């Protein structure tokens, strides 16, 4: 038990070579998952301003909502399919294919001649991101020892946000005021496709999966439909709805909202808003693992939901100074972004090995359909309610759904992974 209370350096030193390799590889590719995701959020308005006909520029925010919805649709399909593939053909093979897919099409996004082409490449990028997410969690949690799972999961999710931070810093470095800057950001995103070729031999396969009987797609569906997994899947989906809809319908609009508070320095403020949001998110994700180990999965999750429920309306409704709004991104990112560690910490502990990747992929990605609708609805409500701020603040109500659902899921602190 003492090992579960040591500092990060202690639990990291206790890992074997294979366990460290699994942690390092999944962290690298998750960082690029975050990079590809936040590349769209950060550069979306600028890319559309460059690609749209002048007559369509007044509707730019609506086209941005379309891009978000299309990307999320790809993420949904890829995540569910990738989860089933991970349970069927293995975590390792699925991860390699998914990383290659999202890396190649992010690089191709840099060459888009119009917004339709950009939408198509982002759809295919989403397929790869969703698939890698599901198998990455399952692989790491099945390889790490029990005392390291929670902290490792929080650290893993933190690297996703680190990818977003890199995007923000590059956006500033590439001089976001230049029309071509968004293409440079996407061009950097081709790196994971190159890295997966170099690192593929270092990616271990999960022994738990290798030793388990392979199930057909039909068997996987039937096992998930059994009473206990079905109940847990349903409740976890409700928690996921709160996390994802809350993020995509509100937090994803923070950079553009902050930029609008100071139109003459919009690029500067939106870039730093994204950077501080992601810095807060990294801290929130990593610390989530420690709180979850100390206070339990459910209580920690409720605390993050309450924080997001309070902070999002404050930022969008009560703050009208760009500098203050930028600084508050640290807290908003900590709560609304840090809650994403719930996926890596709690969901693997709810399902057995045979359906773990399928369940994780379904929970994390099926709700992307609702999130994409939420992004579209926010864009529509913005015109009705007098701006994106009012619409995004209203969407924070969804966090109440997450608070209610998490209380009905089992507390898994101190329990082994279901076999």
Coordinates of C-alpha atoms in Angstrom, one line a residue:
X1 CA 0.0 0.0 0.0
X2 CA 2.9 2.3 0.7
X3 CA 3.8 2.4 -3.0
X4 CA 0.4 4.0 -3.8
X5 CA 1.4 7.0 -1.7
X6 CA 4.8 7.7 -3.1
X7 CA 5.6 10.8 -5.2
X8 CA 5.5 10.4 -9.0
X9 CA 9.3 9.7 -9.2
X10 CA 8.8 6.8 -6.8
X11 CA 6.1 5.0 -8.8
X12 CA 7.8 5.7 -12.1
X13 CA 11.1 4.1 -10.8
X14 CA 9.2 1.0 -9.8
X15 CA 8.0 0.3 -13.4
X16 CA 9.6 -2.4 -15.6
X17 CA 11.1 -1.7 -19.0
X18 CA 8.0 -2.9 -20.8
X19 CA 5.7 -0.8 -18.5
X20 CA 7.8 2.3 -19.1
X21 CA 7.8 1.7 -22.8
X22 CA 4.0 1.4 -22.8
X23 CA 3.7 4.6 -20.8
X24 CA 6.1 6.6 -23.0
X25 CA 4.7 5.5 -26.3
X26 CA 1.1 6.1 -25.3
X27 CA 2.0 9.5 -23.9
X28 CA 3.7 10.5 -27.1
X29 CA 0.8 9.5 -29.3
X30 CA -1.7 11.0 -27.0
X31 CA 0.1 14.2 -27.0
X32 CA -0.3 14.3 -30.8
X33 CA -4.0 13.3 -30.4
X34 CA -4.3 16.5 -28.4
X35 CA -2.2 18.4 -31.0
X36 CA -4.4 17.4 -33.9
X37 CA -7.6 18.2 -31.9
X38 CA -6.5 21.6 -30.7
X39 CA -5.1 22.5 -34.1
X40 CA -8.6 22.8 -35.4
X41 CA -9.9 24.7 -32.3
X42 CA -7.1 27.2 -32.4
X43 CA -6.6 27.7 -36.1
X44 CA -10.2 27.1 -37.3
X45 CA -11.4 30.7 -37.6
X46 CA -8.1 31.8 -39.3
X47 CA -8.2 28.9 -41.8
X48 CA -11.8 29.6 -42.7
X49 CA -11.0 33.3 -43.1
X50 CA -8.4 32.2 -45.6
X51 CA -10.5 29.6 -47.4
X52 CA -14.0 30.9 -47.5
X53 CA -15.3 33.2 -50.3
X54 CA -15.6 36.8 -49.2
X55 CA -19.4 36.6 -49.4
X56 CA -19.4 33.8 -46.8
X57 CA -17.1 35.5 -44.3
X58 CA -20.1 36.9 -42.3
X59 CA -21.1 33.3 -41.6
X60 CA -17.6 32.2 -40.5
X61 CA -18.8 31.1 -37.0
X62 CA -21.3 28.8 -38.6
X63 CA -18.8 27.2 -40.9
X64 CA -16.5 26.7 -37.8
X65 CA -19.4 24.9 -36.2
X66 CA -19.6 22.7 -39.3
X67 CA -15.9 21.9 -39.1
X68 CA -16.2 20.9 -35.4
X69 CA -19.2 18.8 -36.1
X70 CA -17.6 17.0 -39.0
X71 CA -14.4 16.3 -37.0
X72 CA -16.4 15.0 -34.1
X73 CA -18.4 12.7 -36.4
X74 CA -15.1 11.2 -37.6
X75 CA -13.9 10.9 -34.0
X76 CA -17.1 9.1 -33.1
X77 CA -16.9 6.5 -35.9
X78 CA -13.2 6.0 -35.5
X79 CA -13.5 5.6 -31.7
X80 CA -16.2 3.0 -31.7
X81 CA -14.7 1.1 -34.6
X82 CA -11.2 1.3 -33.1
X83 CA -12.4 0.0 -29.8
X84 CA -13.9 -3.1 -31.4
X85 CA -10.8 -3.5 -33.5
X86 CA -8.6 -3.3 -30.4
X87 CA -10.6 -6.1 -28.7
X88 CA -10.6 -8.1 -31.9
X89 CA -7.1 -7.8 -33.5
X90 CA -5.1 -6.3 -30.6
X91 CA -4.3 -3.0 -29.0
X92 CA -0.9 -2.6 -30.7
X93 CA -1.9 -3.2 -34.3
X94 CA -4.9 -0.9 -34.0
X95 CA -2.8 1.9 -32.4
X96 CA -0.2 1.8 -35.1
X97 CA -2.9 2.1 -37.9
X98 CA -4.8 4.8 -36.1
X99 CA -1.7 7.0 -35.5
X100 CA -0.6 6.6 -39.1
X101 CA -4.1 7.6 -40.3
X102 CA -4.4 10.8 -38.2
X103 CA -0.8 11.9 -38.8
X104 CA -1.1 11.6 -42.6
X105 CA -4.4 13.5 -42.9
X106 CA -3.4 16.2 -40.5
X107 CA -0.4 16.9 -42.8
X108 CA -2.7 16.9 -45.8
X109 CA -4.9 19.5 -44.1
X110 CA -2.1 21.9 -44.6
X111 CA -2.6 21.7 -48.3
X112 CA -6.4 22.2 -48.4
X113 CA -7.3 24.6 -51.2
X114 CA -10.9 25.2 -49.9
X115 CA -13.0 24.6 -46.8
X116 CA -14.6 21.5 -48.2
X117 CA -11.2 19.8 -48.6
X118 CA -10.2 20.9 -45.1
X119 CA -13.5 19.4 -43.7
X120 CA -12.7 16.1 -45.5
X121 CA -9.2 15.8 -44.1
X122 CA -10.4 16.7 -40.6
X123 CA -13.1 13.9 -40.9
X124 CA -10.4 11.4 -41.7
X125 CA -8.1 12.8 -39.0
X126 CA -11.0 12.3 -36.5
X127 CA -11.3 8.6 -37.5
X128 CA -7.6 8.1 -36.5
X129 CA -7.8 10.1 -33.3
X130 CA -10.9 8.3 -32.0
X131 CA -9.4 4.9 -32.7
X132 CA -6.1 5.6 -31.0
X133 CA -7.8 7.0 -28.0
X134 CA -9.7 3.9 -27.1
X135 CA -6.9 1.4 -27.6
X136 CA -4.3 3.6 -25.9
X137 CA -6.2 3.7 -22.6
X138 CA -6.8 -0.1 -22.6
X139 CA -3.2 -0.9 -23.5
X140 CA -1.7 1.3 -20.8
X141 CA -4.1 0.3 -18.0
X142 CA -3.6 -3.4 -18.8
X143 CA 0.2 -3.2 -18.7
X144 CA 0.7 -0.9 -15.7
X145 CA 0.8 -2.5 -12.2
X146 CA -2.1 -1.7 -9.9
X147 CA -0.2 0.9 -7.8
X148 CA 0.6 2.9 -10.9
X149 CA -2.6 2.8 -12.9
X150 CA -4.4 5.9 -11.5
X151 CA -1.4 8.2 -11.6
X152 CA -0.3 6.9 -15.0
X153 CA -3.8 7.5 -16.3
X154 CA -3.8 11.1 -15.1
X155 CA -0.4 11.6 -16.6
X156 CA -1.5 10.1 -19.9
X157 CA -4.5 12.4 -20.1
X158 CA -2.3 15.4 -19.3
X159 CA -0.2 14.7 -22.4
X160 CA -3.3 15.2 -24.5
X161 CA -3.6 18.7 -23.1
X162 CA 0.2 19.2 -23.6
X163 CA -0.5 18.7 -27.3
X164 CA -2.9 21.6 -27.2
X165 CA -0.4 23.7 -25.4
X166 CA 2.1 23.1 -28.1
X167 CA -0.4 24.2 -30.7
X168 CA -1.0 27.4 -28.8
X169 CA 2.7 28.2 -28.6
X170 CA 3.3 27.4 -32.2
X171 CA 0.3 29.6 -33.1
X172 CA 2.1 32.5 -31.4
X173 CA 5.5 31.5 -32.8
X174 CA 4.2 31.3 -36.4
X175 CA 2.7 34.8 -36.1
X176 CA -1.0 33.9 -36.2
X177 CA -1.8 37.2 -37.9
X178 CA -0.4 35.9 -41.1
X179 CA -3.0 34.1 -43.3
X180 CA -0.7 31.1 -44.0
X181 CA 0.2 30.4 -40.4
X182 CA -2.6 27.8 -39.9
X183 CA -1.0 25.7 -42.6
X184 CA 2.3 25.5 -40.7
X185 CA 0.4 24.2 -37.6
X186 CA -1.2 21.4 -39.6
X187 CA 2.1 20.6 -41.3
X188 CA 3.8 19.9 -38.0
X189 CA 1.0 17.4 -37.3
X190 CA 2.4 14.9 -39.8
X191 CA 5.1 14.0 -37.3
X192 CA 3.3 11.1 -35.5
X193 CA 2.9 9.3 -38.9
X194 CA 6.7 9.4 -39.1
X195 CA 7.3 8.5 -35.4
X196 CA 5.0 5.5 -35.5
X197 CA 7.3 4.0 -38.2
X198 CA 10.3 4.5 -36.0
X199 CA 8.7 3.5 -32.7
X200 CA 6.5 0.6 -33.8
X201 CA 8.8 -2.1 -32.4
X202 CA 8.8 -0.4 -29.0
X203 CA 5.0 -0.6 -28.7
X204 CA 4.2 -3.7 -26.5
X205 CA 1.1 -5.7 -26.7
X206 CA -1.1 -6.2 -23.7
X207 CA -0.6 -9.7 -22.1
X208 CA -4.1 -9.5 -20.7
X209 CA -5.4 -9.2 -24.2
X210 CA -3.0 -11.8 -25.7
X211 CA -4.0 -14.4 -23.1
X212 CA -7.7 -13.7 -23.4
X213 CA -10.0 -15.5 -25.9
X214 CA -10.7 -13.4 -28.9
X215 CA -14.3 -12.6 -29.5
X216 CA -16.1 -11.9 -32.7
X217 CA -17.8 -8.6 -33.2
X218 CA -21.2 -10.2 -32.5
X219 CA -19.8 -11.7 -29.2
X220 CA -18.5 -8.3 -28.2
X221 CA -21.9 -6.7 -28.7
X222 CA -23.6 -9.4 -26.7
X223 CA -21.1 -9.2 -23.8
X224 CA -21.6 -5.4 -23.6
X225 CA -25.4 -5.9 -23.7
X226 CA -25.3 -8.2 -20.6
X227 CA -27.2 -6.6 -17.6
X228 CA -24.2 -5.4 -15.6
X229 CA -22.0 -4.0 -18.4
X230 CA -25.1 -2.5 -20.0
X231 CA -26.0 -0.6 -16.9
X232 CA -22.5 0.7 -16.4
X233 CA -22.2 1.5 -20.1
X234 CA -25.4 3.6 -19.9
X235 CA -24.4 5.6 -16.8
X236 CA -20.9 6.1 -18.1
X237 CA -22.3 7.4 -21.4
X238 CA -24.3 10.0 -19.4
X239 CA -21.1 11.1 -17.7
X240 CA -19.4 11.3 -21.0
X241 CA -22.2 13.4 -22.5
X242 CA -21.7 16.0 -19.7
X243 CA -17.9 16.1 -20.2
X244 CA -17.9 16.2 -24.0
X245 CA -20.9 18.4 -24.6
X246 CA -19.7 20.8 -21.9
X247 CA -16.3 21.1 -23.6
X248 CA -17.3 21.3 -27.2
X249 CA -20.3 23.6 -26.6
X250 CA -18.5 26.0 -24.4
X251 CA -14.8 25.5 -23.8
X252 CA -14.0 25.1 -27.5
X253 CA -15.3 28.6 -28.1
X254 CA -13.2 30.3 -25.4
X255 CA -10.2 31.3 -27.6
X256 CA -12.5 33.0 -30.2
X257 CA -14.6 34.6 -27.4
X258 CA -11.6 36.0 -25.6
X259 CA -10.2 37.3 -28.9
X260 CA -13.5 39.1 -29.6
X261 CA -13.1 41.0 -26.3
X262 CA -10.1 42.8 -27.9
X263 CA -10.6 42.8 -31.7
X264 CA -7.5 44.7 -32.5
X265 CA -5.3 42.1 -30.6
X266 CA -7.6 39.1 -31.2
X267 CA -4.8 36.7 -32.4
X268 CA -2.6 37.6 -29.4
X269 CA -5.3 37.1 -26.8
X270 CA -6.9 34.0 -28.4
X271 CA -3.4 32.4 -28.6
X272 CA -2.6 33.0 -25.0
X273 CA -6.1 32.0 -23.9
X274 CA -5.5 28.6 -25.5
X275 CA -2.1 28.3 -24.0
X276 CA -3.3 29.0 -20.4
X277 CA -6.4 26.9 -20.8
X278 CA -4.2 23.9 -21.9
X279 CA -1.7 24.6 -19.1
X280 CA -4.6 24.5 -16.6
X281 CA -5.9 21.4 -18.3
X282 CA -2.6 19.6 -18.0
X283 CA -2.5 20.4 -14.3
X284 CA -6.1 19.3 -13.9
X285 CA -5.6 16.0 -15.7
X286 CA -2.5 15.0 -13.8
X287 CA -3.8 16.1 -10.4
X288 CA -7.1 14.2 -11.1
X289 CA -5.1 10.9 -10.8
X290 CA -3.9 11.9 -7.3
X291 CA -7.2 13.1 -6.1
X292 CA -8.9 9.9 -7.4
X293 CA -6.4 7.8 -5.5
X294 CA -7.0 9.7 -2.3
X295 CA -10.7 10.6 -2.4
X296 CA -12.1 8.1 -4.9
X297 CA -13.2 8.2 -8.5
X298 CA -16.7 9.5 -7.9
X299 CA -16.0 12.3 -5.4
X300 CA -13.1 13.6 -7.5
X301 CA -15.3 13.7 -10.6
X302 CA -18.1 15.5 -8.8
X303 CA -15.6 18.1 -7.6
X304 CA -14.4 18.8 -11.2
X305 CA -18.0 19.0 -12.5
X306 CA -18.9 21.6 -9.9
X307 CA -15.9 23.6 -10.8
X308 CA -16.7 23.6 -14.5
X309 CA -20.4 24.4 -13.8
X310 CA -19.3 27.6 -11.9
X311 CA -16.4 28.7 -13.9
X312 CA -17.7 28.5 -17.5
X313 CA -20.7 31.0 -16.8
X314 CA -18.3 33.3 -14.9
X315 CA -15.9 33.6 -17.8
X316 CA -18.5 34.0 -20.4
X317 CA -21.0 36.2 -18.6
X318 CA -19.2 38.2 -15.9
X319 CA -15.8 38.9 -17.4
X320 CA -15.5 41.6 -20.1
X321 CA -11.8 42.3 -19.9
X322 CA -9.6 40.3 -22.3
X323 CA -6.6 40.1 -19.9
X324 CA -8.8 38.9 -17.0
X325 CA -10.5 36.4 -19.3
X326 CA -7.2 35.0 -20.4
X327 CA -5.9 34.5 -16.9
X328 CA -9.1 32.7 -15.9
X329 CA -8.4 30.1 -18.6
X330 CA -6.0 28.4 -16.1
X331 CA -9.0 27.7 -13.8
X332 CA -11.4 26.9 -16.6
X333 CA -8.9 24.5 -18.1
X334 CA -8.2 22.8 -14.8
X335 CA -11.9 22.0 -14.2
X336 CA -13.5 21.6 -17.7
X337 CA -10.4 20.1 -19.3
X338 CA -9.1 18.2 -16.3
X339 CA -12.3 16.2 -16.0
X340 CA -11.2 14.3 -19.1
X341 CA -9.0 12.2 -16.9
X342 CA -12.2 10.5 -15.7
X343 CA -12.0 8.5 -18.9
X344 CA -8.5 7.2 -18.4
X345 CA -8.9 6.6 -14.6
X346 CA -12.4 5.2 -14.1
X347 CA -13.7 3.6 -17.3
X348 CA -11.1 0.9 -17.7
X349 CA -12.0 -0.3 -14.1
X350 CA -15.6 -0.8 -15.0
X351 CA -15.4 -3.5 -17.7
X352 CA -13.6 -6.8 -18.2
X353 CA -10.7 -7.4 -20.6
X354 CA -12.8 -9.0 -23.4
X355 CA -14.8 -5.8 -24.0
X356 CA -12.6 -3.1 -22.3
X357 CA -11.4 -1.3 -25.4
X358 CA -14.9 -1.6 -27.0
X359 CA -16.5 -0.1 -23.9
X360 CA -13.9 2.7 -23.6
X361 CA -14.2 3.5 -27.3
X362 CA -18.0 3.6 -27.1
X363 CA -18.1 5.7 -24.0
X364 CA -15.6 8.3 -25.1
X365 CA -16.6 8.5 -28.7
X366 CA -20.3 7.8 -29.1
X367 CA -21.2 10.9 -27.2
X368 CA -19.2 12.9 -29.9
X369 CA -22.4 12.7 -31.9
X370 CA -24.2 14.8 -29.2
X371 CA -21.1 17.0 -28.8
X372 CA -21.1 17.7 -32.6
X373 CA -24.8 18.7 -32.3
X374 CA -23.9 20.8 -29.2
X375 CA -21.3 22.6 -31.2
X376 CA -23.8 23.3 -34.0
X377 CA -26.5 24.3 -31.5
X378 CA -24.1 26.7 -29.8
X379 CA -23.3 28.3 -33.1
X380 CA -27.1 28.8 -33.8
X381 CA -27.9 30.0 -30.3
X382 CA -25.1 32.5 -30.5
X383 CA -27.1 34.5 -33.1
X384 CA -30.3 34.1 -31.1
X385 CA -29.0 34.9 -27.7
X386 CA -26.8 37.8 -28.7
X387 CA -23.4 36.2 -28.9
X388 CA -21.4 33.0 -28.3
X389 CA -20.8 34.0 -24.7
X390 CA -24.5 33.6 -23.7
X391 CA -24.9 30.4 -25.6
X392 CA -21.8 28.8 -24.2
X393 CA -22.6 29.8 -20.6
X394 CA -26.1 28.2 -21.0
X395 CA -24.5 24.9 -22.2
X396 CA -22.7 24.5 -18.8
X397 CA -26.0 23.2 -17.4
X398 CA -25.1 19.9 -18.9
X399 CA -22.6 19.3 -16.1
X400 CA -25.5 18.7 -13.7
X401 CA -26.2 15.5 -15.8
X402 CA -22.7 14.3 -15.1
X403 CA -23.0 14.9 -11.4
X404 CA -26.2 12.9 -11.2
X405 CA -24.9 10.0 -13.3
X406 CA -21.5 9.5 -11.6
X407 CA -23.1 8.9 -8.3
X408 CA -24.7 5.7 -9.6
X409 CA -21.5 4.2 -10.9
X410 CA -19.4 1.9 -8.6
X411 CA -16.4 3.3 -6.7
X412 CA -13.4 1.3 -8.0
X413 CA -10.6 2.8 -5.9
X414 CA -8.3 0.0 -4.6
X415 CA -10.0 -2.7 -6.8
X416 CA -8.1 -4.8 -9.5
X417 CA -9.1 -4.5 -13.1
X418 CA -12.0 -6.9 -13.9
X419 CA -10.6 -9.9 -15.8

